[in-house]
Coordinates of C-alpha atoms in Angstrom, one line a residue:
Chain A
X1 CA 10.2 0.5 12.8
X2 CA 13.7 0.8 14.1
X3 CA 13.5 -2.4 16.0
X4 CA 12.2 -4.2 13.0
X5 CA 15.1 -2.8 10.9
X6 CA 17.5 -4.1 13.5
X7 CA 16.0 -7.5 13.1
X8 CA 16.5 -7.3 9.4
X9 CA 13.0 -6.6 8.2
X10 CA 13.4 -5.5 4.6
X11 CA 10.4 -3.2 4.6
X12 CA 11.6 -1.4 7.8
X13 CA 15.1 -1.0 6.4
X14 CA 13.8 0.5 3.2
X15 CA 11.6 2.9 5.2
X16 CA 14.7 3.8 7.3
X17 CA 16.6 4.6 4.1
X18 CA 13.8 6.6 2.6
X19 CA 13.4 8.6 5.8
X20 CA 17.1 9.5 6.4
X21 CA 18.7 9.5 2.9
X22 CA 17.4 12.9 1.8
X23 CA 19.1 14.6 4.7
X24 CA 22.3 12.8 4.0
X25 CA 22.2 13.5 0.3
X26 CA 21.6 17.2 1.1
X27 CA 24.5 17.2 3.5
X28 CA 26.9 15.9 0.8
X29 CA 25.5 18.3 -1.8
X30 CA 25.9 21.3 0.5
X31 CA 29.4 20.3 1.5
X32 CA 30.4 19.8 -2.2
X33 CA 31.1 16.1 -2.2
X34 CA 32.3 14.7 -5.5
X35 CA 29.4 12.2 -6.0
X36 CA 26.7 12.9 -3.4
X37 CA 24.5 10.0 -4.3
X38 CA 27.3 7.5 -4.2
X39 CA 28.5 8.8 -0.9
X40 CA 24.9 8.5 0.5
X41 CA 24.8 4.9 -0.6
X42 CA 28.1 4.3 1.1
X43 CA 26.9 5.8 4.3
X44 CA 23.8 3.5 4.4
X45 CA 25.9 0.4 3.5
X46 CA 28.0 1.2 6.6
X47 CA 25.0 1.9 8.7
X48 CA 23.1 -1.3 7.9
X49 CA 26.2 -3.3 8.9
X50 CA 26.1 -1.7 12.3
X51 CA 22.4 -1.7 12.9
X52 CA 22.4 -4.8 15.2
X53 CA 24.8 -3.1 17.6
X54 CA 23.0 0.2 17.5
X55 CA 22.0 1.7 20.9
X56 CA 20.2 4.9 21.6
X57 CA 17.1 4.5 19.4
X58 CA 16.4 7.0 16.7
X59 CA 18.7 9.6 18.2
X60 CA 21.5 7.1 18.3
X61 CA 20.8 6.1 14.7
X62 CA 20.8 9.7 13.5
X63 CA 24.1 10.3 15.3
X64 CA 25.6 7.2 13.7
X65 CA 24.4 8.1 10.3
X66 CA 25.9 11.6 10.3
X67 CA 29.1 10.5 12.1
X68 CA 29.7 8.1 9.2
X69 CA 28.6 10.8 6.7
X70 CA 31.1 13.3 8.2
X71 CA 33.9 10.7 8.0
X72 CA 33.0 9.9 4.4
X73 CA 33.0 13.6 3.5
X74 CA 36.5 13.9 4.9
X75 CA 37.6 10.8 3.0
X76 CA 36.1 12.4 -0.1
X77 CA 38.1 15.6 0.3
X78 CA 41.3 13.8 0.9
X79 CA 40.8 11.5 -2.0
X80 CA 40.1 14.4 -4.4
X81 CA 43.2 16.2 -3.1
X82 CA 45.3 13.2 -3.9
X83 CA 43.9 12.5 -7.4
X84 CA 41.6 14.0 -9.9
X85 CA 38.0 12.8 -9.8
X86 CA 37.4 9.8 -12.0
X87 CA 33.8 8.7 -12.3
X88 CA 33.1 5.5 -14.2
X89 CA 30.0 6.0 -16.3
X90 CA 28.3 3.3 -18.2
X91 CA 25.2 4.6 -20.0
X92 CA 23.7 1.1 -20.5
X93 CA 23.5 0.4 -16.8
X94 CA 22.6 4.0 -15.7
X95 CA 18.9 4.1 -15.4
X96 CA 18.6 7.3 -13.5
X97 CA 16.2 9.9 -14.9
X98 CA 16.2 13.7 -14.6
X99 CA 13.2 16.0 -15.0
X100 CA 14.7 18.0 -17.8
X101 CA 18.0 19.6 -18.9
X102 CA 16.9 23.0 -17.8
X103 CA 15.7 21.9 -14.4
X104 CA 18.9 20.0 -13.9
X105 CA 21.0 23.0 -14.9
X106 CA 19.2 25.3 -12.5
X107 CA 19.5 22.8 -9.7
X108 CA 23.1 22.3 -10.3
X109 CA 23.7 26.1 -10.4
X110 CA 21.9 26.6 -7.1
X111 CA 23.7 23.6 -5.6
X112 CA 27.1 24.7 -6.7
X113 CA 26.4 28.2 -5.6
X114 CA 25.4 27.0 -2.1
X115 CA 28.4 24.6 -1.9
X116 CA 30.7 27.4 -3.1
X117 CA 29.5 29.7 -0.3
X118 CA 29.7 27.1 2.4
X119 CA 33.2 26.1 1.2
X120 CA 34.3 29.6 2.0
X121 CA 33.4 29.1 5.6
X122 CA 35.7 27.5 8.1
X123 CA 35.1 23.8 8.1
X124 CA 33.5 23.5 11.6
X125 CA 31.2 26.4 10.8
X126 CA 30.1 25.0 7.5
X127 CA 29.5 21.7 9.2
X128 CA 27.4 23.1 11.9
X129 CA 25.2 25.2 9.5
X130 CA 24.8 22.2 7.1
X131 CA 23.9 19.7 9.8
X132 CA 21.4 22.1 11.4
X133 CA 19.7 23.5 8.3
X134 CA 20.1 20.8 5.5
X135 CA 20.0 17.7 7.6
X136 CA 17.6 19.0 10.2
X137 CA 19.6 17.9 13.2
X138 CA 19.0 19.6 16.6
X139 CA 21.7 21.4 18.6
X140 CA 22.2 18.3 20.7
X141 CA 22.4 16.0 17.8
X142 CA 24.8 18.3 15.9
X143 CA 27.0 18.5 19.0
X144 CA 27.0 14.8 19.3
X145 CA 28.1 14.3 15.7
X146 CA 30.8 17.0 15.8
X147 CA 32.0 16.0 19.3
X148 CA 31.4 19.5 20.6
X149 CA 29.2 21.0 23.3
X150 CA 25.8 22.5 22.4
X151 CA 27.1 26.0 23.3
X152 CA 30.0 25.6 21.0
X153 CA 27.8 24.4 18.2
X154 CA 25.6 27.5 18.7
X155 CA 28.6 29.7 18.4
X156 CA 29.8 28.0 15.3
X157 CA 26.4 28.4 13.8
X158 CA 26.2 32.1 14.6
X159 CA 29.6 32.8 13.2
X160 CA 28.9 30.8 10.1
X161 CA 25.7 32.7 9.4
X162 CA 27.4 36.1 10.0
X163 CA 30.1 35.1 7.6
X164 CA 27.5 34.0 5.0
X165 CA 25.8 37.4 5.3
X166 CA 29.2 39.1 4.7
X167 CA 29.9 36.9 1.6
X168 CA 26.4 37.5 0.2
X169 CA 26.6 41.3 0.8
X170 CA 30.0 41.4 -0.9
X171 CA 28.7 39.4 -3.9
X172 CA 25.7 41.8 -4.2
X173 CA 28.1 44.8 -4.2
X174 CA 30.4 43.3 -6.9
X175 CA 27.4 42.3 -9.1
Chain B
X1 CA 18.8 10.8 27.0
X2 CA 15.6 8.9 26.9
X3 CA 15.4 5.2 27.2
X4 CA 15.7 2.9 24.3
X5 CA 12.1 1.9 24.3
X6 CA 11.0 5.5 24.1
X7 CA 13.3 6.2 21.3
X8 CA 12.2 3.2 19.4
X9 CA 8.6 4.3 19.6
X10 CA 9.5 7.6 18.0
X11 CA 8.2 8.2 14.5
X12 CA 10.7 8.1 11.8
X13 CA 11.5 11.6 10.4
X14 CA 9.7 12.6 7.3
X15 CA 11.7 12.8 4.0
X16 CA 11.9 16.5 4.2
X17 CA 14.1 17.1 7.2
X18 CA 12.6 20.3 8.5
X19 CA 9.0 20.7 7.2
X20 CA 8.4 23.6 9.6
X21 CA 11.8 25.2 9.2
X22 CA 11.6 29.0 9.3
X23 CA 14.8 30.9 8.3
X24 CA 13.8 33.9 10.4
X25 CA 13.3 31.8 13.5
X26 CA 16.7 30.1 12.9
X27 CA 18.4 33.4 12.6
X28 CA 16.8 34.7 15.8
X29 CA 17.8 31.5 17.6
X30 CA 21.4 32.2 16.5
X31 CA 21.2 35.8 17.8
X32 CA 21.1 37.5 14.4
X33 CA 18.4 40.1 14.3
X34 CA 19.3 42.1 11.2
X35 CA 19.4 39.5 8.5
X36 CA 19.7 40.5 4.9
X37 CA 17.2 39.3 2.3
X38 CA 19.9 37.4 0.5
X39 CA 20.8 35.5 3.6
X40 CA 17.1 34.7 4.2
X41 CA 16.8 33.5 0.6
X42 CA 19.9 31.3 1.0
X43 CA 18.6 29.8 4.2
X44 CA 15.3 29.1 2.5
X45 CA 17.2 27.4 -0.4
X46 CA 19.4 25.2 1.8
X47 CA 16.8 22.6 2.8
X48 CA 15.9 22.0 -0.8
X49 CA 19.2 20.2 -1.2
X50 CA 17.8 17.4 0.9
X51 CA 15.7 15.5 -1.6
X52 CA 15.2 11.9 -2.1
X53 CA 18.1 10.2 -3.9
X54 CA 17.3 8.9 -7.3
X55 CA 17.6 5.3 -6.2
X56 CA 19.6 3.2 -3.8
X57 CA 22.6 1.4 -5.3
X58 CA 22.4 -2.3 -6.3
X59 CA 24.9 -3.1 -3.5
X60 CA 22.7 -1.4 -0.9
X61 CA 19.6 -3.1 -2.2
X62 CA 21.2 -6.5 -2.0
X63 CA 21.8 -5.9 1.7
X64 CA 18.1 -5.8 2.5
X65 CA 16.3 -7.5 -0.3
X66 CA 17.4 -11.2 -0.4
X67 CA 15.2 -12.3 2.4
X68 CA 12.4 -10.1 1.2
X69 CA 12.4 -11.6 -2.2
X70 CA 12.1 -15.1 -0.9
X71 CA 9.2 -14.0 1.3
X72 CA 7.4 -12.3 -1.5
X73 CA 7.8 -15.4 -3.7
X74 CA 6.5 -17.6 -0.9
X75 CA 3.6 -15.3 -0.3
X76 CA 2.8 -15.2 -4.0
X77 CA 2.8 -19.0 -4.2
X78 CA 0.5 -19.4 -1.2
X79 CA -1.8 -16.7 -2.3
X80 CA -1.9 -18.1 -5.8
X81 CA -2.8 -21.6 -4.6
X82 CA -5.4 -20.2 -2.3
X83 CA -7.0 -18.2 -5.1
X84 CA -7.1 -21.4 -7.3
X85 CA -8.8 -23.4 -4.5
X86 CA -11.2 -20.6 -3.8
X87 CA -12.1 -20.3 -7.5
X88 CA -12.6 -24.0 -7.8
X89 CA -14.7 -24.2 -4.7
X90 CA -16.8 -21.2 -5.8
X91 CA -17.4 -22.5 -9.3
X92 CA -18.2 -26.0 -8.0
X93 CA -20.7 -24.6 -5.5
X94 CA -22.3 -22.4 -8.1
X95 CA -22.6 -25.2 -10.6
X96 CA -24.1 -27.5 -8.0
X97 CA -26.6 -24.8 -7.0
X98 CA -27.6 -24.2 -10.5
X99 CA -27.9 -27.9 -11.3
X100 CA -30.0 -28.9 -8.3
X101 CA -33.3 -30.0 -9.7
X102 CA -36.7 -29.2 -8.1
X103 CA -38.8 -32.0 -6.7
X104 CA -42.5 -32.2 -7.2
X105 CA -42.9 -32.1 -3.4
X106 CA -40.9 -29.0 -2.9
X107 CA -41.3 -26.8 -6.0
X108 CA -38.8 -24.1 -6.7
X109 CA -40.0 -20.6 -5.7
X110 CA -39.8 -19.4 -9.3
X111 CA -39.7 -21.2 -12.6
X112 CA -36.5 -19.3 -13.7
X113 CA -34.5 -20.5 -10.7
X114 CA -35.2 -24.2 -11.4
X115 CA -32.4 -25.7 -13.3
X116 CA -32.8 -28.1 -16.2
X117 CA -32.9 -31.7 -15.4
X118 CA -30.6 -34.0 -17.3
X119 CA -32.1 -35.2 -20.4
X120 CA -34.1 -32.0 -21.0
X121 CA -32.7 -29.5 -23.4
X122 CA -31.6 -26.3 -21.8
X123 CA -34.3 -23.8 -22.5
X124 CA -32.9 -20.6 -24.0
X125 CA -33.6 -17.6 -22.0
X126 CA -33.7 -19.5 -18.8
X127 CA -31.3 -19.0 -15.9
X128 CA -29.1 -21.8 -17.1
X129 CA -29.1 -20.9 -20.7
X130 CA -25.4 -20.0 -20.6
X131 CA -24.5 -23.1 -18.6
X132 CA -22.1 -25.3 -20.4
X133 CA -23.6 -28.7 -21.3
X134 CA -20.8 -30.6 -19.5
X135 CA -21.6 -28.8 -16.3
X136 CA -25.2 -29.9 -16.3
X137 CA -24.1 -33.5 -16.0
X138 CA -21.4 -33.3 -13.5
X139 CA -23.3 -32.2 -10.4
X140 CA -24.1 -35.0 -8.1
X141 CA -27.4 -35.2 -6.3
X142 CA -27.4 -34.6 -2.6
X143 CA -30.6 -36.5 -1.7
X144 CA -33.0 -38.9 -3.2
X145 CA -35.2 -36.1 -4.3
X146 CA -32.3 -34.7 -6.2
X147 CA -31.8 -37.7 -8.4
X148 CA -32.0 -36.9 -12.0
X149 CA -31.6 -38.7 -15.2
X150 CA -32.8 -42.0 -16.4
X151 CA -29.7 -43.9 -15.3
X152 CA -30.9 -44.3 -11.7
X153 CA -34.3 -45.5 -12.9
X154 CA -37.6 -43.8 -12.3
X155 CA -39.4 -44.1 -9.0
X156 CA -42.8 -43.2 -7.9
X157 CA -41.6 -40.0 -6.4
X158 CA -39.8 -39.1 -9.6
X159 CA -42.8 -38.2 -11.6
X160 CA -43.1 -36.4 -13.9
X161 CA -41.0 -38.5 -16.1
X162 CA -37.8 -36.8 -17.3
X163 CA -37.9 -38.1 -20.9
X164 CA -39.2 -35.9 -23.6
X165 CA -41.6 -38.4 -25.0
X166 CA -43.6 -38.4 -21.8
X167 CA -44.1 -34.8 -22.1
X168 CA -46.6 -35.4 -24.9
X169 CA -49.1 -36.9 -22.6
X170 CA -50.8 -34.6 -20.2
X171 CA -50.4 -35.5 -16.6
X172 CA -51.8 -34.2 -13.5
X173 CA -48.5 -32.8 -12.4
X174 CA -48.3 -30.9 -15.7
X175 CA -51.2 -28.9 -14.7
X176 CA -50.3 -25.4 -13.7
X177 CA -52.6 -25.7 -10.7
X178 CA -51.4 -27.1 -7.4
X179 CA -51.9 -30.9 -7.1
X180 CA -54.2 -30.5 -4.1
X181 CA -56.8 -28.4 -5.9
X182 CA -59.7 -29.9 -7.8
X183 CA -62.4 -28.5 -9.9
X184 CA -65.6 -28.4 -8.0
X185 CA -67.9 -31.3 -8.8
X186 CA -71.5 -30.7 -9.4
X187 CA -72.5 -33.1 -6.6
X188 CA -70.6 -31.1 -4.2
X189 CA -72.8 -28.1 -4.5
X190 CA -75.7 -28.4 -2.1
X191 CA -77.8 -26.1 -4.3
X192 CA -77.2 -27.7 -7.6
X193 CA -80.1 -29.5 -9.2
X194 CA -79.9 -33.3 -9.4
X195 CA -79.4 -35.1 -12.6
X196 CA -82.7 -36.9 -12.3
X197 CA -84.6 -33.6 -12.2
X198 CA -85.8 -34.1 -8.6
X199 CA -85.7 -31.2 -6.4
X200 CA -82.9 -31.3 -3.9
X201 CA -83.8 -32.5 -0.5
X202 CA -85.3 -29.8 1.6
X203 CA -86.5 -29.9 5.1
X204 CA -90.2 -30.7 5.4
X205 CA -92.4 -27.7 5.6
X206 CA -93.9 -27.1 9.0
X207 CA -97.6 -27.0 9.1
X208 CA -99.2 -23.6 9.3
X209 CA -100.3 -23.1 12.8
X210 CA -102.8 -20.5 11.8
X211 CA -104.7 -23.1 9.7
X212 CA -105.0 -25.6 12.5
X213 CA -108.6 -26.5 12.9
X214 CA -110.2 -25.7 16.1

């Protein structure tokens, strides 16, 4: 499949997108990106341009995808610090559908709550937890994306989880 | 790291990144034994953020679709042309099969399978009752015994005659019995009496040996 995608097979590329895009979208959602779907599309536009030069098979592809996603997330943070978020919305061309207003509201609440909790972690800890749990990367893959050793990622993951437990306990006490 | 060929043979990940993800296992792996229920719930919620995007952007689709569209159009054209050729071939073969007349030498197995000959009206209720009249005249004969219609001229082997007026006269071939069968003639019976009243020839009686004189 990957080799066919490298040769430009449309079906293989579409399959590749459908296989990897949920993890990327979840990564952007968990990390509180401004427009997770747009960022996901940007990642795959960049990935498709680099497919012919890809080495390392599926492992290399996963590393490439999340390295680009990580870079896009930092770009998104910086951009939002510089200027307020402006999203162009044209109802006539927007054909996205949602299940229902209630479901959308619940999803957004959960998403914002998770993103809010992760945002209170140090960035490298939040990154390690998100890549491991939301995107489903292994220790080695997370280490490759973050440019750290596997042991370092394991420590980041542990500290991040302990911090989350504290935050959740504090929230429960104040409730 | 494994070789490239091994990696390429790997299955693509499923849309859900961790279908067998267990928060308790993950906490244990991280060295956390006493996890709160809230943390377990949060870790169970986290993978749900990874769902299929609503749809790829138009810019992204353009990157992989142009060649695919051309291929699909080409395939649609080829398959459409093939379907037309197949349909024409099948209809022509079916029409020819329906139209093939039966020869007197080789009668059709059943009367319903024999198609109408040109010049005859299509009998309602027969197998070719629904056949369009134009189709009954288009099929070409494949052999001399398949010839039909008066345009080629009748031949000896073409009896019975295809015209309707000839049907009024009874012919031998109109008999439902096979052409080789005959009614038994009276002369053929060895035991039948002769027309002149004479007894049929019998072997001469042998003289009674008991009455021999002497």
